[in-house]
């Protein structure tokens, strides 16, 4: 695969910290960076689990899901539109989800993820973020991270 990324996207992909934020103006490649990072992680860590969140599902469908359908190679992964999950040949998953209201966090109550990704972090409340961070856990020895992107305008 020939993947072209910017220097800022490279810094995001290479970051090893527990919490990472990729901020900047609209059109700066933040969502693209999230998808590239998720793809590379899924390929590197068999049976890994990632969740990409937006506040509302329509925002997710119109942006990051649509882009993933254009970007992810069908030779390595298949997308299930009803469950909103990419499943990779090595057993890894990239799941798309939303938290529209506070109690939506409980949809993820028993879940475990290696990486949780917030696309447009400033749209989430602090309590949503704090609760969802607790779902980043597991015993597989893979890196555990929260990777967020945002356009902090307004």
PDB file of N, CA, C and O in Angstrom, residues 30-86:
ATOM      1  N   UNK A  30      -7.108  15.890   9.826  1.00  0.00           N
ATOM      2  CA  UNK A  30      -7.186  15.212  11.121  1.00  0.00           C
ATOM      3  C   UNK A  30      -7.949  13.888  11.025  1.00  0.00           C
ATOM      4  O   UNK A  30      -7.471  12.865  11.522  1.00  0.00           O
ATOM      5  N   UNK A  31      -9.117  13.885  10.423  1.00  0.00           N
ATOM      6  CA  UNK A  31      -9.901  12.653  10.295  1.00  0.00           C
ATOM      7  C   UNK A  31      -9.167  11.636   9.424  1.00  0.00           C
ATOM      8  O   UNK A  31      -9.159  10.441   9.719  1.00  0.00           O
ATOM      9  N   UNK A  32      -8.525  12.119   8.382  1.00  0.00           N
ATOM     10  CA  UNK A  32      -7.728  11.249   7.514  1.00  0.00           C
ATOM     11  C   UNK A  32      -6.600  10.612   8.330  1.00  0.00           C
ATOM     12  O   UNK A  32      -6.324   9.421   8.207  1.00  0.00           O
ATOM     13  N   UNK A  33      -5.969  11.415   9.176  1.00  0.00           N
ATOM     14  CA  UNK A  33      -4.912  10.898  10.043  1.00  0.00           C
ATOM     15  C   UNK A  33      -5.428   9.837  10.995  1.00  0.00           C
ATOM     16  O   UNK A  33      -4.755   8.829  11.249  1.00  0.00           O
ATOM     17  N   UNK A  34      -6.619  10.045  11.543  1.00  0.00           N
ATOM     18  CA  UNK A  34      -7.230   9.040  12.424  1.00  0.00           C
ATOM     19  C   UNK A  34      -7.417   7.720  11.667  1.00  0.00           C
ATOM     20  O   UNK A  34      -7.096   6.649  12.186  1.00  0.00           O
ATOM     21  N   UNK A  35      -7.942   7.800  10.451  1.00  0.00           N
ATOM     22  CA  UNK A  35      -8.209   6.587   9.684  1.00  0.00           C
ATOM     23  C   UNK A  35      -6.931   5.864   9.282  1.00  0.00           C
ATOM     24  O   UNK A  35      -6.871   4.632   9.329  1.00  0.00           O
ATOM     25  N   UNK A  36      -5.910   6.603   8.890  1.00  0.00           N
ATOM     26  CA  UNK A  36      -4.625   5.986   8.543  1.00  0.00           C
ATOM     27  C   UNK A  36      -4.038   5.310   9.772  1.00  0.00           C
ATOM     28  O   UNK A  36      -3.577   4.168   9.721  1.00  0.00           O
ATOM     29  N   UNK A  37      -4.050   6.021  10.906  1.00  0.00           N
ATOM     30  CA  UNK A  37      -3.517   5.461  12.146  1.00  0.00           C
ATOM     31  C   UNK A  37      -4.275   4.196  12.537  1.00  0.00           C
ATOM     32  O   UNK A  37      -3.673   3.187  12.926  1.00  0.00           O
ATOM     33  N   UNK A  38      -5.609   4.225  12.429  1.00  0.00           N
ATOM     34  CA  UNK A  38      -6.420   3.053  12.768  1.00  0.00           C
ATOM     35  C   UNK A  38      -6.097   1.876  11.845  1.00  0.00           C
ATOM     36  O   UNK A  38      -5.982   0.733  12.295  1.00  0.00           O
ATOM     37  N   UNK A  39      -5.939   2.146  10.565  1.00  0.00           N
ATOM     38  CA  UNK A  39      -5.598   1.103   9.598  1.00  0.00           C
ATOM     39  C   UNK A  39      -4.250   0.469   9.933  1.00  0.00           C
ATOM     40  O   UNK A  39      -4.125  -0.759   9.995  1.00  0.00           O
ATOM     41  N   UNK A  40      -3.245   1.297  10.168  1.00  0.00           N
ATOM     42  CA  UNK A  40      -1.902   0.781  10.460  1.00  0.00           C
ATOM     43  C   UNK A  40      -1.889  -0.024  11.760  1.00  0.00           C
ATOM     44  O   UNK A  40      -1.242  -1.070  11.837  1.00  0.00           O
ATOM     45  N   UNK A  41      -2.606   0.449  12.774  1.00  0.00           N
ATOM     46  CA  UNK A  41      -2.677  -0.280  14.041  1.00  0.00           C
ATOM     47  C   UNK A  41      -3.375  -1.622  13.846  1.00  0.00           C
ATOM     48  O   UNK A  41      -2.909  -2.653  14.345  1.00  0.00           O
ATOM     49  N   UNK A  42      -4.482  -1.626  13.129  1.00  0.00           N
ATOM     50  CA  UNK A  42      -5.235  -2.867  12.887  1.00  0.00           C
ATOM     51  C   UNK A  42      -4.370  -3.896  12.167  1.00  0.00           C
ATOM     52  O   UNK A  42      -4.429  -5.094  12.488  1.00  0.00           O
ATOM     53  N   UNK A  43      -3.578  -3.445  11.225  1.00  0.00           N
ATOM     54  CA  UNK A  43      -2.715  -4.371  10.486  1.00  0.00           C
ATOM     55  C   UNK A  43      -1.546  -4.865  11.335  1.00  0.00           C
ATOM     56  O   UNK A  43      -1.134  -6.022  11.215  1.00  0.00           O
ATOM     57  N   UNK A  44      -1.036  -4.030  12.215  1.00  0.00           N
ATOM     58  CA  UNK A  44       0.135  -4.384  13.027  1.00  0.00           C
ATOM     59  C   UNK A  44      -0.207  -5.266  14.220  1.00  0.00           C
ATOM     60  O   UNK A  44       0.645  -6.037  14.685  1.00  0.00           O
ATOM     61  N   UNK A  45      -1.439  -5.158  14.729  1.00  0.00           N
ATOM     62  CA  UNK A  45      -1.831  -5.865  15.959  1.00  0.00           C
ATOM     63  C   UNK A  45      -3.056  -6.741  15.693  1.00  0.00           C
ATOM     64  O   UNK A  45      -4.196  -6.279  15.793  1.00  0.00           O
ATOM     65  N   UNK A  46      -2.828  -8.022  15.367  1.00  0.00           N
ATOM     66  CA  UNK A  46      -3.944  -8.936  15.084  1.00  0.00           C
ATOM     67  C   UNK A  46      -4.945  -8.999  16.240  1.00  0.00           C
ATOM     68  O   UNK A  46      -4.570  -8.996  17.409  1.00  0.00           O
ATOM     69  N   UNK A  47      -6.209  -9.036  15.883  1.00  0.00           N
ATOM     70  CA  UNK A  47      -7.328  -9.106  16.816  1.00  0.00           C
ATOM     71  C   UNK A  47      -7.437  -7.880  17.720  1.00  0.00           C
ATOM     72  O   UNK A  47      -8.063  -7.931  18.773  1.00  0.00           O
ATOM     73  N   UNK A  48      -6.825  -6.782  17.307  1.00  0.00           N
ATOM     74  CA  UNK A  48      -6.955  -5.540  18.077  1.00  0.00           C
ATOM     75  C   UNK A  48      -8.348  -4.962  17.883  1.00  0.00           C
ATOM     76  O   UNK A  48      -9.045  -5.278  16.917  1.00  0.00           O
ATOM     77  N   UNK A  49      -8.741  -4.107  18.856  1.00  0.00           N
ATOM     78  CA  UNK A  49     -10.079  -3.511  18.827  1.00  0.00           C
ATOM     79  C   UNK A  49      -9.953  -2.003  18.981  1.00  0.00           C
ATOM     80  O   UNK A  49      -9.340  -1.514  19.932  1.00  0.00           O
ATOM     81  N   UNK A  50     -10.573  -1.278  18.038  1.00  0.00           N
ATOM     82  CA  UNK A  50     -10.568   0.172  18.075  1.00  0.00           C
ATOM     83  C   UNK A  50     -11.991   0.690  17.899  1.00  0.00           C
ATOM     84  O   UNK A  50     -12.793   0.077  17.201  1.00  0.00           O
ATOM     85  N   UNK A  51     -12.251   1.826  18.519  1.00  0.00           N
ATOM     86  CA  UNK A  51     -13.547   2.483  18.387  1.00  0.00           C
ATOM     87  C   UNK A  51     -13.308   3.921  17.961  1.00  0.00           C
ATOM     88  O   UNK A  51     -12.519   4.632  18.588  1.00  0.00           O
ATOM     89  N   UNK A  52     -13.979   4.334  16.886  1.00  0.00           N
ATOM     90  CA  UNK A  52     -13.933   5.722  16.431  1.00  0.00           C
ATOM     91  C   UNK A  52     -15.301   6.332  16.709  1.00  0.00           C
ATOM     92  O   UNK A  52     -16.321   5.835  16.238  1.00  0.00           O
ATOM     93  N   UNK A  53     -15.305   7.412  17.480  1.00  0.00           N
ATOM     94  CA  UNK A  53     -16.547   8.040  17.924  1.00  0.00           C
ATOM     95  C   UNK A  53     -16.740   9.433  17.365  1.00  0.00           C
ATOM     96  O   UNK A  53     -15.786  10.207  17.244  1.00  0.00           O
ATOM     97  N   UNK A  54     -17.979   9.747  17.058  1.00  0.00           N
ATOM     98  CA  UNK A  54     -18.450  11.115  16.843  1.00  0.00           C
ATOM     99  C   UNK A  54     -19.643  11.289  17.760  1.00  0.00           C
ATOM    100  O   UNK A  54     -20.229  10.324  18.235  1.00  0.00           O
ATOM    101  N   UNK A  55     -20.027  12.505  17.982  1.00  0.00           N
ATOM    102  CA  UNK A  55     -21.144  12.757  18.894  1.00  0.00           C
ATOM    103  C   UNK A  55     -22.445  12.192  18.320  1.00  0.00           C
ATOM    104  O   UNK A  55     -23.220  11.555  19.019  1.00  0.00           O
ATOM    105  N   UNK A  56     -22.690  12.406  17.021  1.00  0.00           N
ATOM    106  CA  UNK A  56     -23.913  11.898  16.394  1.00  0.00           C
ATOM    107  C   UNK A  56     -23.566  10.942  15.264  1.00  0.00           C
ATOM    108  O   UNK A  56     -22.525  11.076  14.618  1.00  0.00           O
ATOM    109  N   UNK A  57     -24.461   9.996  15.026  1.00  0.00           N
ATOM    110  CA  UNK A  57     -24.207   9.057  13.941  1.00  0.00           C
ATOM    111  C   UNK A  57     -24.259   9.720  12.561  1.00  0.00           C
ATOM    112  O   UNK A  57     -23.430   9.399  11.710  1.00  0.00           O
ATOM    113  N   UNK A  58     -25.189  10.641  12.282  1.00  0.00           N
ATOM    114  CA  UNK A  58     -25.162  11.290  10.964  1.00  0.00           C
ATOM    115  C   UNK A  58     -23.825  11.988  10.671  1.00  0.00           C
ATOM    116  O   UNK A  58     -23.326  11.928   9.551  1.00  0.00           O
ATOM    117  N   UNK A  59     -23.229  12.612  11.682  1.00  0.00           N
ATOM    118  CA  UNK A  59     -21.917  13.253  11.477  1.00  0.00           C
ATOM    119  C   UNK A  59     -20.861  12.208  11.162  1.00  0.00           C
ATOM    120  O   UNK A  59     -19.983  12.423  10.317  1.00  0.00           O
ATOM    121  N   UNK A  60     -20.942  11.075  11.799  1.00  0.00           N
ATOM    122  CA  UNK A  60     -20.013   9.972  11.558  1.00  0.00           C
ATOM    123  C   UNK A  60     -20.173   9.427  10.143  1.00  0.00           C
ATOM    124  O   UNK A  60     -19.193   9.230   9.419  1.00  0.00           O
ATOM    125  N   UNK A  61     -21.416   9.209   9.742  1.00  0.00           N
ATOM    126  CA  UNK A  61     -21.695   8.634   8.420  1.00  0.00           C
ATOM    127  C   UNK A  61     -21.272   9.563   7.289  1.00  0.00           C
ATOM    128  O   UNK A  61     -20.760   9.108   6.267  1.00  0.00           O
ATOM    129  N   UNK A  62     -21.466  10.857   7.483  1.00  0.00           N
ATOM    130  CA  UNK A  62     -21.154  11.824   6.427  1.00  0.00           C
ATOM    131  C   UNK A  62     -19.670  12.133   6.313  1.00  0.00           C
ATOM    132  O   UNK A  62     -19.255  12.719   5.322  1.00  0.00           O
ATOM    133  N   UNK A  63     -18.903  11.764   7.305  1.00  0.00           N
ATOM    134  CA  UNK A  63     -17.495  12.136   7.272  1.00  0.00           C
ATOM    135  C   UNK A  63     -16.586  10.911   7.316  1.00  0.00           C
ATOM    136  O   UNK A  63     -16.184  10.400   6.275  1.00  0.00           O
ATOM    137  N   UNK A  64     -16.311  10.448   8.489  1.00  0.00           N
ATOM    138  CA  UNK A  64     -15.245   9.464   8.647  1.00  0.00           C
ATOM    139  C   UNK A  64     -15.601   8.085   8.089  1.00  0.00           C
ATOM    140  O   UNK A  64     -14.747   7.404   7.545  1.00  0.00           O
ATOM    141  N   UNK A  65     -16.856   7.666   8.189  1.00  0.00           N
ATOM    142  CA  UNK A  65     -17.236   6.376   7.592  1.00  0.00           C
ATOM    143  C   UNK A  65     -17.116   6.459   6.078  1.00  0.00           C
ATOM    144  O   UNK A  65     -16.538   5.577   5.439  1.00  0.00           O
ATOM    145  N   UNK A  66     -17.659   7.514   5.508  1.00  0.00           N
ATOM    146  CA  UNK A  66     -17.585   7.700   4.055  1.00  0.00           C
ATOM    147  C   UNK A  66     -16.134   7.676   3.569  1.00  0.00           C
ATOM    148  O   UNK A  66     -15.802   7.021   2.581  1.00  0.00           O
ATOM    149  N   UNK A  67     -15.258   8.351   4.291  1.00  0.00           N
ATOM    150  CA  UNK A  67     -13.843   8.394   3.911  1.00  0.00           C
ATOM    151  C   UNK A  67     -13.204   7.016   4.046  1.00  0.00           C
ATOM    152  O   UNK A  67     -12.410   6.608   3.195  1.00  0.00           O
ATOM    153  N   UNK A  68     -13.552   6.286   5.101  1.00  0.00           N
ATOM    154  CA  UNK A  68     -12.975   4.945   5.283  1.00  0.00           C
ATOM    155  C   UNK A  68     -13.364   4.016   4.133  1.00  0.00           C
ATOM    156  O   UNK A  68     -12.563   3.186   3.705  1.00  0.00           O
ATOM    157  N   UNK A  69     -14.589   4.171   3.633  1.00  0.00           N
ATOM    158  CA  UNK A  69     -15.044   3.330   2.518  1.00  0.00           C
ATOM    159  C   UNK A  69     -14.244   3.595   1.246  1.00  0.00           C
ATOM    160  O   UNK A  69     -14.064   2.700   0.426  1.00  0.00           O
ATOM    161  N   UNK A  70     -13.755   4.808   1.099  1.00  0.00           N
ATOM    162  CA  UNK A  70     -12.918   5.155  -0.050  1.00  0.00           C
ATOM    163  C   UNK A  70     -11.470   4.733   0.159  1.00  0.00           C
ATOM    164  O   UNK A  70     -10.767   4.449  -0.800  1.00  0.00           O
ATOM    165  N   UNK A  71     -11.031   4.695   1.405  1.00  0.00           N
ATOM    166  CA  UNK A  71      -9.627   4.523   1.721  1.00  0.00           C
ATOM    167  C   UNK A  71      -9.189   3.090   2.005  1.00  0.00           C
ATOM    168  O   UNK A  71      -8.134   2.660   1.553  1.00  0.00           O
ATOM    169  N   UNK A  72      -9.966   2.341   2.774  1.00  0.00           N
ATOM    170  CA  UNK A  72      -9.509   1.036   3.237  1.00  0.00           C
ATOM    171  C   UNK A  72      -9.560  -0.004   2.120  1.00  0.00           C
ATOM    172  O   UNK A  72     -10.585  -0.164   1.451  1.00  0.00           O
ATOM    173  N   UNK A  73      -8.465  -0.719   1.916  1.00  0.00           N
ATOM    174  CA  UNK A  73      -8.409  -1.715   0.842  1.00  0.00           C
ATOM    175  C   UNK A  73      -9.234  -2.960   1.165  1.00  0.00           C
ATOM    176  O   UNK A  73      -9.133  -3.521   2.260  1.00  0.00           O
ATOM    177  N   UNK A  74     -10.061  -3.382   0.241  1.00  0.00           N
ATOM    178  CA  UNK A  74     -10.929  -4.551   0.434  1.00  0.00           C
ATOM    179  C   UNK A  74     -10.137  -5.853   0.502  1.00  0.00           C
ATOM    180  O   UNK A  74     -10.662  -6.873   0.922  1.00  0.00           O
ATOM    181  N   UNK A  75      -8.869  -5.815   0.117  1.00  0.00           N
ATOM    182  CA  UNK A  75      -8.040  -7.019   0.198  1.00  0.00           C
ATOM    183  C   UNK A  75      -7.688  -7.362   1.646  1.00  0.00           C
ATOM    184  O   UNK A  75      -7.366  -8.511   1.942  1.00  0.00           O
ATOM    185  N   UNK A  76      -7.747  -6.388   2.543  1.00  0.00           N
ATOM    186  CA  UNK A  76      -7.347  -6.631   3.931  1.00  0.00           C
ATOM    187  C   UNK A  76      -8.495  -6.499   4.914  1.00  0.00           C
ATOM    188  O   UNK A  76      -8.366  -6.915   6.069  1.00  0.00           O
ATOM    189  N   UNK A  77      -9.620  -5.907   4.495  1.00  0.00           N
ATOM    190  CA  UNK A  77     -10.724  -5.686   5.435  1.00  0.00           C
ATOM    191  C   UNK A  77     -12.056  -5.620   4.712  1.00  0.00           C
ATOM    192  O   UNK A  77     -12.122  -5.255   3.545  1.00  0.00           O
ATOM    193  N   UNK A  78     -13.104  -5.960   5.453  1.00  0.00           N
ATOM    194  CA  UNK A  78     -14.469  -5.886   4.926  1.00  0.00           C
ATOM    195  C   UNK A  78     -15.294  -5.035   5.876  1.00  0.00           C
ATOM    196  O   UNK A  78     -15.163  -5.128   7.090  1.00  0.00           O
ATOM    197  N   UNK A  79     -16.192  -4.234   5.291  1.00  0.00           N
ATOM    198  CA  UNK A  79     -17.031  -3.350   6.087  1.00  0.00           C
ATOM    199  C   UNK A  79     -18.439  -3.909   6.198  1.00  0.00           C
ATOM    200  O   UNK A  79     -19.043  -4.287   5.191  1.00  0.00           O
ATOM    201  N   UNK A  80     -18.976  -3.955   7.410  1.00  0.00           N
ATOM    202  CA  UNK A  80     -20.354  -4.360   7.653  1.00  0.00           C
ATOM    203  C   UNK A  80     -21.150  -3.095   7.952  1.00  0.00           C
ATOM    204  O   UNK A  80     -20.984  -2.498   9.026  1.00  0.00           O
ATOM    205  N   UNK A  81     -21.995  -2.687   7.022  1.00  0.00           N
ATOM    206  CA  UNK A  81     -22.747  -1.453   7.151  1.00  0.00           C
ATOM    207  C   UNK A  81     -23.812  -1.477   8.232  1.00  0.00           C
ATOM    208  O   UNK A  81     -24.168  -0.441   8.769  1.00  0.00           O
ATOM    209  N   UNK A  82     -24.322  -2.660   8.582  1.00  0.00           N
ATOM    210  CA  UNK A  82     -25.355  -2.698   9.623  1.00  0.00           C
ATOM    211  C   UNK A  82     -24.752  -2.607  11.029  1.00  0.00           C
ATOM    212  O   UNK A  82     -25.361  -2.033  11.927  1.00  0.00           O
ATOM    213  N   UNK A  83     -23.556  -3.148  11.226  1.00  0.00           N
ATOM    214  CA  UNK A  83     -22.919  -3.053  12.541  1.00  0.00           C
ATOM    215  C   UNK A  83     -21.878  -1.928  12.597  1.00  0.00           C
ATOM    216  O   UNK A  83     -21.347  -1.646  13.668  1.00  0.00           O
ATOM    217  N   UNK A  84     -21.582  -1.330  11.456  1.00  0.00           N
ATOM    218  CA  UNK A  84     -20.632  -0.217  11.359  1.00  0.00           C
ATOM    219  C   UNK A  84     -19.240  -0.624  11.845  1.00  0.00           C
ATOM    220  O   UNK A  84     -18.604   0.087  12.620  1.00  0.00           O
ATOM    221  N   UNK A  85     -18.781  -1.777  11.349  1.00  0.00           N
ATOM    222  CA  UNK A  85     -17.495  -2.324  11.776  1.00  0.00           C
ATOM    223  C   UNK A  85     -16.686  -2.786  10.570  1.00  0.00           C
ATOM    224  O   UNK A  85     -17.206  -3.491   9.699  1.00  0.00           O
ATOM    225  N   UNK A  86     -15.411  -2.383  10.542  1.00  0.00           N
ATOM    226  CA  UNK A  86     -14.437  -2.944   9.621  1.00  0.00           C
ATOM    227  C   UNK A  86     -13.825  -4.155  10.306  1.00  0.00           C
ATOM    228  O   UNK A  86     -13.334  -4.055  11.437  1.00  0.00           O
TER     229      UNK A  86
END
